[in-house]
Short mmCIF file of C-alpha atoms in Angstrom, two decimals:
data_model
loop_
_atom_site.label_atom_id
_atom_site.label_comp_id
_atom_site.label_asym_id
_atom_site.label_seq_id
_atom_site.Cartn_x
_atom_site.Cartn_y
_atom_site.Cartn_z
CA ASP A 1 0.11 0.21 -0.03
CA PRO A 2 1.20 3.49 -0.63
CA VAL A 3 0.58 4.59 3.05
CA TYR A 4 0.87 1.42 5.31
CA VAL A 5 -0.23 1.84 9.06
CA LEU A 6 0.49 -0.66 11.77
CA THR A 7 -0.87 -0.81 15.29
CA GLY A 8 0.68 -2.56 18.03
CA SER A 9 -0.88 -4.42 20.81
CA SER A 10 -0.47 -1.21 23.19
CA GLY A 11 -2.25 0.92 20.58
CA ALA A 12 0.68 2.67 19.25
CA ARG A 13 0.45 3.43 15.72
CA THR A 14 3.37 3.77 13.05
CA VAL A 15 3.00 4.74 9.62
CA PHE A 16 5.10 3.99 6.49
CA SER A 17 5.21 5.46 2.83
CA HIS A 18 8.06 5.58 0.60
CA GLY A 19 7.63 9.32 0.43
CA HIS A 20 7.44 9.95 -3.36
CA LEU A 21 3.74 10.69 -3.09
CA TRP A 22 4.38 14.26 -1.84
CA THR A 23 7.27 15.03 -4.32
CA MET A 24 5.78 16.79 -7.30
CA PHE A 25 8.20 15.38 -9.88
CA ASN A 26 8.04 11.60 -8.73
CA ALA A 27 4.37 11.25 -7.48
CA PRO A 28 2.39 9.14 -10.01
CA ASP A 29 0.57 11.38 -12.59
CA GLU A 30 -2.82 9.82 -13.52
CA THR A 31 -3.64 12.98 -15.66
CA THR A 32 -1.70 11.82 -19.01
CA ARG A 33 -1.98 9.21 -21.44
CA PHE A 34 1.20 7.67 -19.78
CA ASP A 35 -0.54 7.18 -16.45
CA PRO A 36 0.94 6.60 -13.78
CA LEU A 37 4.58 7.98 -14.99
CA PRO A 38 5.58 11.09 -13.64
CA VAL A 39 7.56 13.39 -15.39
CA GLY A 40 10.35 12.37 -13.23
CA HIS A 41 10.37 9.07 -15.29
CA PHE A 42 11.83 11.06 -18.28
CA VAL A 43 14.71 12.80 -15.74
CA THR A 44 15.83 9.01 -15.02
CA ARG A 45 15.75 8.12 -18.67
CA MET A 46 17.93 11.17 -19.27
CA ILE A 47 20.44 10.61 -16.19
CA ALA A 48 20.83 6.72 -17.61
CA TYR A 49 21.32 8.09 -21.16
CA LYS A 50 24.17 10.41 -19.92
CA ALA A 51 25.71 7.49 -17.73
CA VAL A 52 25.86 5.24 -20.65
CA ASN A 53 26.83 7.72 -23.45
CA SER A 54 29.27 9.50 -21.33
CA LEU A 55 30.51 8.34 -18.15
CA LEU A 56 30.55 4.60 -17.85
CA LYS A 57 33.74 2.69 -18.69
CA PRO A 58 33.68 -0.89 -20.00
CA GLY A 59 32.69 -3.02 -17.00
CA GLN A 60 31.13 -0.37 -15.08
CA THR A 61 27.73 0.44 -13.67
CA VAL A 62 26.63 3.58 -12.22
CA ALA A 63 27.57 1.97 -8.69
CA ASP A 64 30.97 2.95 -9.40
CA LEU A 65 30.11 6.71 -9.96
CA HIS A 66 30.72 9.18 -7.35
CA LEU A 67 27.42 10.77 -6.07
CA TRP A 68 25.17 8.90 -8.50
CA GLY A 69 23.01 7.39 -6.04
CA GLN A 70 21.38 10.70 -5.93
CA PRO A 71 21.80 13.19 -8.44
CA SER A 72 20.72 16.69 -7.21
CA PRO A 73 20.80 19.66 -9.43
CA ASP A 74 20.17 23.15 -8.90
CA PHE A 75 16.52 23.78 -8.42
CA SER A 76 16.70 27.30 -7.97
CA GLU A 77 15.25 28.25 -11.44
CA ILE A 78 12.40 25.88 -10.91
CA VAL A 79 11.56 27.64 -7.47
CA ASN A 80 11.85 31.27 -8.95
CA ALA A 81 9.06 30.05 -11.79
CA VAL A 82 6.65 28.62 -9.18
CA GLU A 83 6.94 31.72 -7.12
CA ASN A 84 6.72 34.09 -10.17
CA GLY A 85 3.51 32.23 -11.26
CA ALA A 86 5.20 30.81 -14.51
CA GLY A 87 3.98 27.34 -13.19
CA ASP A 88 3.29 26.44 -16.67
CA LEU A 89 6.98 26.58 -17.60
CA VAL A 90 8.33 24.44 -14.57
CA SER A 91 8.13 20.95 -16.34
CA GLY A 92 9.99 22.24 -19.34
CA ILE A 93 12.80 24.03 -17.48
CA LEU A 94 13.00 20.65 -15.47
CA LEU A 95 13.42 18.60 -18.54
CA ASP A 96 15.61 20.95 -20.34
CA MET A 97 18.04 21.04 -17.53
CA PHE A 98 18.41 17.37 -17.64
CA ALA A 99 18.36 17.20 -21.21
CA GLY A 100 21.18 19.89 -21.46
CA ASP A 101 23.28 18.23 -18.86
CA ALA A 102 23.08 14.92 -20.67
CA GLY A 103 23.32 16.22 -24.10
CA PHE A 104 19.85 14.51 -25.10
CA PRO A 105 18.23 15.24 -28.26
CA GLU A 106 14.89 17.17 -27.62
CA ASN A 107 13.22 15.00 -30.64
CA GLU A 108 14.90 11.45 -29.77
CA PRO A 109 12.04 8.91 -29.36
CA ILE A 110 11.85 7.54 -25.62
CA VAL A 111 10.37 4.09 -25.78
CA LEU A 112 7.95 3.63 -22.53
CA PRO A 113 7.27 0.64 -20.57
CA SER A 114 3.87 0.58 -22.20
CA GLY A 115 5.49 0.59 -25.35
CA GLN A 116 4.54 4.17 -26.27
CA THR A 117 6.88 6.53 -27.57
CA CYS A 118 7.44 10.24 -26.56
CA THR A 119 10.26 12.97 -27.14
CA ILE A 120 11.30 15.48 -24.27
CA ALA A 121 9.60 18.08 -26.70
CA GLU A 122 6.11 16.33 -26.47
CA ALA A 123 6.94 15.58 -22.50
CA LYS A 124 7.27 19.22 -21.83
CA THR A 125 3.79 20.10 -23.32
CA ILE A 126 2.07 16.82 -21.84
CA TYR A 127 3.46 17.84 -18.53
CA ALA A 128 3.07 21.42 -18.67
CA PRO A 129 -0.29 21.61 -16.36
CA LEU A 130 1.68 19.71 -13.53
CA VAL A 131 2.46 22.65 -11.14
CA LEU A 132 -0.92 24.39 -11.79
CA ARG A 133 -2.71 21.05 -10.51
CA TRP A 134 -0.27 20.93 -7.42
CA LEU A 135 -1.05 24.77 -6.60
CA ALA A 136 -4.70 23.98 -6.98
CA GLN A 137 -4.62 21.20 -4.58
CA TRP A 138 -1.69 22.23 -2.03
CA ASP A 139 -1.85 25.93 -2.62
CA ILE A 140 1.56 27.47 -0.94
CA ASP A 141 2.81 23.93 -0.08
CA ALA A 142 3.12 23.20 -3.50
CA ILE A 143 6.47 24.94 -3.52
CA ARG A 144 7.43 22.53 -0.59
CA ALA A 145 6.37 19.65 -2.96
CA ALA A 146 8.44 20.94 -5.76
CA MET A 147 11.44 21.15 -3.43
CA ALA A 148 10.84 17.81 -1.86
CA ASP A 149 13.66 16.11 -4.00
CA TYR A 150 15.96 18.86 -3.41
CA GLU A 151 18.14 20.13 -0.50
CA GLY A 152 18.80 16.74 0.85
CA GLY A 153 15.01 15.86 1.30
CA SER A 154 14.74 18.48 4.15
CA TYR A 155 11.27 19.54 2.74
CA LEU A 156 9.79 16.22 2.94
CA ALA A 157 9.86 16.48 6.60
CA TRP A 158 6.53 18.59 6.35
CA PHE A 159 4.66 16.09 4.77
CA ALA A 160 5.87 13.40 6.98
CA GLN A 161 4.68 15.21 9.92
CA ARG A 162 1.48 15.74 8.34
CA LEU A 163 1.10 12.05 7.27
CA ALA A 164 1.53 10.79 10.98
CA LEU A 165 -0.66 13.41 12.61
CA GLU A 166 -3.44 12.23 9.88
CA ASN A 167 -3.26 8.94 10.70
CA ASP A 168 -2.80 9.11 14.60
CA ALA A 169 0.79 7.68 14.38
CA GLY A 170 3.43 8.49 16.86
CA LEU A 171 6.12 7.54 13.98
CA VAL A 172 6.46 8.03 10.51
CA VAL A 173 9.09 6.05 8.26
CA MET A 174 9.98 7.04 4.84
CA GLY A 175 12.64 6.52 2.22
CA HIS A 176 12.94 8.19 -1.26
CA THR A 177 15.26 10.98 -0.74
CA HIS A 178 18.33 8.89 0.52
CA GLN A 179 18.79 11.42 3.43
CA PRO A 180 18.90 9.74 6.73
CA VAL A 181 16.71 11.48 9.46
CA GLY A 182 16.79 10.57 12.69
CA GLY A 183 13.88 12.68 13.95
CA LEU A 184 12.33 16.16 14.15
CA THR A 185 13.81 19.28 16.09
CA ALA A 186 10.26 20.16 17.67
CA SER A 187 7.56 17.81 16.63
CA PRO A 188 4.66 15.60 18.36
CA VAL A 189 5.67 12.88 16.19
CA ILE A 190 8.84 10.91 15.26
CA TYR A 191 10.10 11.15 11.66
CA ILE A 192 12.55 8.60 10.29
CA ASN A 193 14.19 8.34 6.98
CA ASN A 194 15.92 5.12 6.13
CA GLY A 195 18.87 7.00 3.96
CA TYR A 196 20.68 4.84 1.50
CA GLU A 197 19.97 1.12 0.97
CA CYS A 198 22.32 0.92 -2.17
CA ALA A 199 24.87 3.85 -2.04
CA ALA A 200 27.71 4.12 -4.80
CA VAL A 201 31.05 2.45 -4.02
CA PRO A 202 33.16 5.33 -4.01
CA ASP A 203 30.69 6.99 -1.78
CA LEU A 204 30.99 4.30 0.80
CA ALA A 205 34.67 4.55 0.51
CA ASP A 206 35.06 8.18 1.20
CA GLY A 207 32.39 8.49 3.82
CA THR A 208 29.86 10.36 1.74
CA ALA A 209 27.21 7.96 2.30
CA ALA A 210 26.40 4.72 4.13
CA PHE A 211 24.22 1.78 4.00
CA THR A 212 21.81 2.53 6.56
CA PHE A 213 18.35 0.93 7.65
CA THR A 214 15.80 1.25 10.57
CA VAL A 215 14.55 -1.28 13.19
CA VAL A 216 11.15 -0.55 14.23
CA ASP A 217 9.15 -1.28 17.58
CA LEU A 218 5.57 -1.48 16.67
CA GLU A 219 4.63 -1.68 20.50
CA GLN A 220 6.36 1.67 21.32
CA ALA A 221 6.24 3.22 17.81
CA SER A 222 9.80 3.91 18.16
CA ALA A 223 12.76 3.57 15.86
CA THR A 224 16.52 2.80 15.86
CA MET A 225 18.88 3.41 13.13
CA HIS A 226 21.88 1.31 11.97
CA GLN A 227 24.73 1.08 9.39
CA VAL A 228 26.52 -1.55 7.83
CA THR A 229 30.13 -0.63 7.34
CA ARG A 230 33.18 -2.52 5.82
CA GLN A 231 36.08 -3.41 8.13
CA PRO A 232 39.61 -3.30 7.20
CA ALA A 233 39.53 -6.97 6.76
CA GLY A 234 37.11 -6.98 4.06
CA THR A 235 34.59 -8.03 6.42
CA TYR A 236 31.30 -6.19 7.13
CA ALA A 237 29.70 -5.32 10.64
CA VAL A 238 26.38 -3.64 11.64
CA GLY A 239 26.49 -0.91 14.18
CA ASP A 240 24.39 2.06 15.64
CA PHE A 241 23.92 5.08 13.37
CA SER A 242 22.97 8.40 14.54
CA ALA A 243 21.21 10.66 11.76
CA PRO A 244 20.60 14.14 12.01
CA LEU A 245 17.35 15.85 13.42
CA PHE A 246 15.23 17.87 10.73
CA PRO A 247 13.16 21.03 11.01
CA VAL A 248 9.58 20.74 9.85
CA VAL A 249 9.83 24.11 8.48
CA VAL A 250 13.18 24.82 6.32
CA SER A 251 15.11 27.71 7.53
CA PRO A 252 15.39 31.11 7.28
CA LEU A 253 11.73 30.61 8.07
CA LYS A 254 10.19 29.38 11.51
CA ASP A 255 7.53 27.21 12.76
CA PHE A 256 5.04 28.97 14.87
CA SER A 257 2.61 26.19 14.73
CA CYS A 258 0.27 24.96 17.59
CA TYR A 259 0.39 20.96 17.76
CA VAL A 260 -2.30 19.84 20.03
CA ARG A 261 -3.23 16.43 21.25
CA ILE A 262 -6.67 15.89 22.67
CA LYS A 263 -6.51 12.53 24.83
CA ASN A 264 -10.01 11.36 25.64
CA GLN A 265 -10.05 9.22 28.89
CA THR A 266 -13.69 9.23 29.36
CA GLY A 267 -16.02 6.55 28.59
CA GLN A 268 -17.80 8.48 25.85
CA PRO A 269 -16.82 9.89 22.54
CA LEU A 270 -16.15 13.52 22.19
CA THR A 271 -17.82 15.19 18.95
CA LEU A 272 -16.63 18.11 17.51
CA GLY A 273 -18.96 21.11 17.37
CA PRO A 274 -18.91 24.05 14.70
CA LEU A 275 -15.26 24.74 13.65
CA ALA A 276 -14.64 28.11 12.89
CA ASP A 277 -11.56 29.52 11.06
CA PRO A 278 -8.76 30.03 13.19
CA ALA A 279 -8.00 33.95 14.37
CA HIS A 280 -4.51 33.37 13.05
CA GLY A 281 -3.01 30.64 10.78
CA ARG A 282 -4.52 27.58 9.04
CA TRP A 283 -5.76 24.18 9.88
CA ILE A 284 -3.17 21.79 8.41
CA VAL A 285 -4.60 18.75 10.44
CA PRO A 286 -8.01 20.00 11.37
CA PRO A 287 -9.62 18.77 14.67
CA PRO A 288 -11.18 15.13 13.94
CA PRO A 289 -14.83 14.79 13.80
CA THR A 290 -14.76 12.44 16.74
CA ILE A 291 -12.40 11.41 19.43
CA PRO A 292 -13.50 7.74 20.50
CA ALA A 293 -13.40 6.83 24.23
CA GLY A 294 -9.86 6.08 25.02
CA GLY A 295 -8.29 7.67 21.89
CA GLN A 296 -6.71 10.74 20.88
CA GLY A 297 -7.03 13.44 18.50
CA ASP A 298 -3.94 15.39 16.73
CA ILE A 299 -4.42 18.98 15.39
CA TRP A 300 -2.10 21.25 13.69
CA LEU A 301 -2.54 24.83 13.25
CA GLN A 302 0.19 26.34 11.29
CA ASP A 303 0.87 29.99 10.73
CA LEU A 304 0.59 31.89 7.24
CA PRO A 305 3.31 34.28 5.94
CA GLY A 306 3.51 37.11 7.91
CA ALA A 307 3.95 38.25 11.74
CA MET A 308 0.85 36.97 13.13
CA GLY A 309 1.64 33.48 14.25
CA THR A 310 -1.45 31.24 15.37
CA ALA A 311 -4.23 31.18 17.67
CA GLY A 312 -7.24 28.95 17.28
CA ALA A 313 -9.89 27.26 19.18
CA VAL A 314 -12.05 24.18 19.01
CA LEU A 315 -14.99 22.77 20.77
CA TYR A 316 -16.21 19.32 21.62
CA ASN A 317 -19.43 18.08 23.05
CA GLY A 318 -20.98 21.36 23.17
CA ASP A 319 -19.17 22.78 26.15
CA LEU A 320 -15.53 21.39 26.31
CA HIS A 321 -13.70 24.44 25.09
CA PHE A 322 -9.64 24.30 23.98
CA GLY A 323 -7.89 27.33 23.00
CA PHE A 324 -4.25 27.75 22.02
CA ALA A 325 -1.93 30.25 20.54
CA CYS A 326 1.84 30.82 19.48
CA PRO A 327 2.25 34.39 18.60
CA THR A 328 5.39 35.68 16.84
CA GLY A 329 6.13 38.81 19.01
CA PRO A 330 8.22 38.87 22.36
CA PRO A 331 6.41 37.66 25.72
CA GLN A 332 7.73 40.94 27.34
CA LEU A 333 5.66 42.95 25.02
CA GLY A 334 2.44 40.72 25.66
CA PHE A 335 2.82 38.20 23.02
CA SER A 336 2.77 34.93 25.18
CA ASN A 337 1.83 31.41 24.27
CA THR A 338 -1.47 30.70 25.66
CA ALA A 339 -3.46 27.19 26.12
CA VAL A 340 -6.71 26.61 28.14
CA GLY A 341 -9.00 23.83 28.31
CA PRO A 342 -11.15 21.99 30.49
CA GLY A 343 -9.78 22.17 34.09
CA SER A 344 -5.79 22.39 34.17
CA ASP A 345 -5.25 18.67 33.03
CA PHE A 346 -2.84 19.61 30.55
CA VAL A 347 0.95 20.09 29.90
CA ALA A 348 2.57 22.08 27.37
CA ARG A 349 6.21 22.99 25.92
CA SER A 350 7.66 25.09 22.96
CA GLY A 351 10.41 24.39 20.65
CA GLY A 352 12.59 21.61 21.86
CA SER A 353 12.27 22.41 25.59
CA PRO A 354 11.15 20.13 28.16
CA TRP A 355 7.43 19.64 29.22
CA GLN A 356 6.26 22.47 31.83
CA SER A 357 4.41 21.22 34.88
CA LYS A 358 0.79 20.56 34.38
CA GLY A 359 -1.24 23.45 33.82
CA SER A 360 1.67 25.52 32.76
CA VAL A 361 2.41 27.06 29.62
CA PRO A 362 5.99 28.42 28.51
CA ALA A 363 5.61 32.26 27.78
CA GLY A 364 7.84 32.01 24.73
CA GLY A 365 9.57 29.81 22.25
CA SER A 366 8.05 28.04 19.18
CA PRO A 367 6.22 26.02 18.04
CA LEU A 368 3.90 25.30 20.87
CA GLN A 369 3.07 21.88 21.85
CA VAL A 370 0.01 20.82 24.10
CA GLU A 371 -1.41 17.81 25.41
CA PHE A 372 -4.88 17.93 27.01
CA THR A 373 -6.39 15.07 29.04
CA VAL A 374 -10.12 15.01 29.27
CA THR A 375 -11.44 12.92 32.22
CA ASP A 376 -14.96 12.22 33.16
CA ALA A 377 -14.69 14.92 35.75
CA ASP A 378 -14.21 17.37 32.90
CA THR A 379 -17.47 16.27 31.27
CA SER A 380 -19.64 16.17 34.54
CA PRO A 381 -21.75 19.32 35.64
CA ASN A 382 -21.08 18.25 39.21
CA PHE A 383 -19.84 20.85 41.56
CA THR A 384 -17.85 19.97 44.64
CA GLY A 385 -17.18 21.84 48.02
CA SER A 386 -17.61 22.09 51.60
CA CYS A 387 -20.86 22.33 53.22
CA GLY A 388 -21.98 24.47 55.92
CA GLU A 389 -21.83 28.37 56.12
CA ASN A 390 -19.23 30.65 54.54
CA SER A 391 -18.07 28.20 52.06
CA PHE A 392 -17.67 27.75 48.25
CA ALA A 393 -18.03 25.10 45.56
CA THR A 394 -16.12 24.71 41.96
CA SER A 395 -16.67 22.87 38.91
CA SER A 396 -13.67 21.63 37.04
CA GLY A 397 -15.95 19.98 34.41
CA LEU A 398 -18.77 21.23 32.55
CA GLY A 399 -20.04 23.54 35.36
CA LEU A 400 -24.05 24.85 35.38
CA GLN A 401 -24.77 25.15 31.78
CA VAL A 402 -27.78 26.94 30.17
CA GLY A 403 -30.96 24.65 30.83
CA ASN A 404 -29.52 22.78 33.61
CA ALA A 405 -29.87 22.69 37.26
CA LEU A 406 -26.77 22.64 39.74
CA VAL A 407 -25.40 19.46 41.17
CA LEU A 408 -23.22 19.92 44.25
CA ASN A 409 -21.43 16.78 45.81
CA GLY A 410 -23.69 14.64 43.61
CA SER A 411 -26.91 16.11 44.66
CA MET A 412 -29.51 18.64 43.23
CA ALA A 413 -31.07 19.14 46.78
CA LEU A 414 -28.75 21.80 47.83
CA ASN A 415 -30.15 22.79 51.33
CA GLY A 416 -27.97 20.44 52.95
CA CYS A 417 -24.85 22.11 52.15
CA ILE A 418 -25.43 25.72 50.84
CA GLN A 419 -26.27 27.00 54.28
CA ALA A 420 -26.37 30.42 56.37
CA ASN A 421 -26.88 31.35 59.90
CA ASP A 422 -30.21 30.92 61.55
CA GLY A 423 -31.76 28.71 58.83
CA GLY A 424 -30.88 30.52 55.72
CA CYS A 425 -30.16 28.17 52.85
CA VAL A 426 -30.56 27.55 49.05
CA TYR A 427 -32.83 24.55 47.60
CA GLY A 428 -32.03 24.66 43.95
CA ILE A 429 -30.30 26.77 41.20
CA THR A 430 -31.17 26.49 37.58
CA LEU A 431 -29.75 28.58 34.46
CA ALA A 432 -31.85 29.59 31.74
CA SER A 433 -31.30 31.81 28.59
CA GLY A 434 -33.82 33.99 27.05
CA SER A 435 -34.93 37.78 26.69
CA PHE A 436 -34.95 38.74 30.22
CA GLU A 437 -35.97 42.55 31.07
CA GLY A 438 -35.31 43.08 27.22
CA ILE A 439 -31.74 43.30 28.11
CA TYR A 440 -30.24 40.22 29.56
CA ALA A 441 -29.76 36.95 27.91
CA TYR A 442 -29.31 34.42 30.95
CA ARG A 443 -31.04 33.87 34.04
CA LEU A 444 -30.20 32.26 37.27
CA SER A 445 -33.30 31.19 39.31
CA ILE A 446 -32.27 30.61 43.06
CA ASP A 447 -34.67 28.88 45.16
CA GLY A 448 -34.13 29.70 48.84
CA GLN A 449 -34.72 31.57 52.17
CA GLY A 450 -32.84 33.95 54.41
CA PRO A 451 -31.94 33.77 57.99
CA SER A 452 -34.82 34.17 60.43
CA GLY A 453 -34.95 35.95 63.43
CA LEU A 454 -34.07 39.75 64.34
CA TRP A 455 -30.63 40.96 63.59
CA SER A 456 -29.83 37.65 61.65
CA GLY A 457 -28.89 39.66 58.55
CA SER A 458 -28.84 38.28 55.22
CA MET A 459 -27.51 35.15 52.92
CA TYR A 460 -25.16 36.43 50.35
CA LEU A 461 -24.36 34.26 47.13
CA ALA A 462 -21.97 35.14 44.26
CA PHE A 463 -21.69 33.22 41.00
CA THR A 464 -18.69 33.12 38.69
CA ASP A 465 -18.81 32.20 34.93
CA ARG A 466 -16.14 31.26 32.89
CA THR A 467 -15.13 34.36 31.88
CA GLY A 468 -14.28 35.31 35.23
CA ASP A 469 -16.94 37.79 35.82
CA THR A 470 -18.92 37.40 39.32
CA TYR A 471 -22.70 38.09 40.01
CA ARG A 472 -24.14 38.70 43.24
CA LYS A 473 -27.41 37.97 44.97
CA SER A 474 -28.64 38.14 48.37
CA PHE A 475 -31.69 36.41 50.49
CA PHE A 476 -33.12 38.84 53.20
CA LEU A 477 -36.55 37.34 53.95
CA SER A 478 -36.94 34.06 55.93
CA GLU A 479 -39.59 32.78 53.65
CA ARG A 480 -38.67 30.43 51.26
CA GLN A 481 -38.74 32.29 47.55
CA THR A 482 -37.30 31.93 44.22
CA LEU A 483 -35.09 34.95 43.55
CA THR A 484 -33.71 35.44 39.77
CA LEU A 485 -30.18 37.06 38.82
CA ASP A 486 -29.87 38.34 35.16
CA TYR A 487 -26.59 38.73 33.33
CA ASN A 488 -24.72 38.78 30.02
CA SER A 489 -21.47 36.88 29.19
CA ASP A 490 -19.44 35.58 26.34
CA ASP A 491 -19.65 32.07 28.31
CA PRO A 492 -22.39 32.05 30.66
CA THR A 493 -21.54 28.57 32.21
CA ILE A 494 -21.28 29.04 36.10
CA VAL A 495 -17.87 27.37 37.34
CA LYS A 496 -17.91 28.70 41.03
CA ILE A 497 -20.43 29.56 43.80
CA GLN A 498 -19.52 31.18 46.90
CA TRP A 499 -22.03 31.64 50.03
CA SER A 500 -21.41 33.84 53.22
CA ASN A 501 -23.14 35.35 56.22
CA THR A 502 -21.38 38.53 55.20
CA ALA A 503 -21.38 40.68 51.76
CA ILE A 504 -19.01 38.91 49.15
#
């Protein structure tokens, strides 16, 4: 399979793919009469022509030619054509580049595997729409695909990470570029590239290349790299191999992405709510529609060209809000990384730095990585608190939402817990939405009574919503009654309630 995913018994996932699917000039092209041959097939034919006609001596093969395991020309002219809107010329530029280097006649017939024939002149016309098609599908990332066979395979790292996150995999293993890769400098996944399986003989001799391979542990979704080396006595040995780490975004650009993982440790699936465009950036891997119970969902929000960085938010199960931002400005000027979610059960880090303590977000550095863990407590409307006079209760989960009644320590009968002096208490609390007094959108209805007796005072209540705003009400009369408290809020869910014998 072009993309092959294996899951270990531990649930860890590893995705394998050769890598050519994300290289513009070597990906299968189904739009021409030569389907699936890519334009790169003609490049290979011209490279072979040059070797046979100009370089090889009797008895030699290309394995005897220095740096012929991976010919790598200057792609700058191709990149300039893409960036300047001359995409229809790119295939022609590529073919002319190799034909000129090989001394290959433009009108020389090339016999294809199917038996069809084609000249370089014809191929330039046939593959002219190539770049425009990639731009239509990949937008600005088409430039990465055009460069993915150049610069030692550094541009392929972006596609490798994307493939892993799309498949909920912790490890992605590729080849194609012949450039060994031992991981990514800052990423939620591991990217391994096997490197050379069959390097040229002189490249092995002078250390330009090595035979390298990868051993994958499917249970942990981890990998180790090894190399085969020739020993002085003419024997061979297998040893450990340390491959370089690659950035996801190639210098001089920087990565201000937010990499977000949501772990669902509840007994029910999490369902995505309406997804808005991010405030800054674009979804490369958007939040999954559903995160199964016991599973996880990966999100990649990447910055656009410019100086804004990233900022986005997602909503699951109607009331589970997750927000994250990685701005480009310095923290000392107010441009700090942020992460908010249900409760404070998340960890975060920036760049290649260690994970911060739970609930803490590094102010600076990029990209930002956040792992949220959602538990049953986060999806429960239950408040917990100490019962009796002058106390409070909070909800680390859903809180008191519109249309619901407040549940405290597992009960909606609140009078055994929310109490004041001389018999003051609250029996029940509900939250509703509507148009109240023509001004307010939300109303708390509070069933309760104040203290009884002369000089007994009042029972004071305070309610705090998710935005941090606090609203107050008090019971003075000792007869049981229902008081209403109207308010407006960007997030009306009540997450804290306080009660006291004195004004709060």
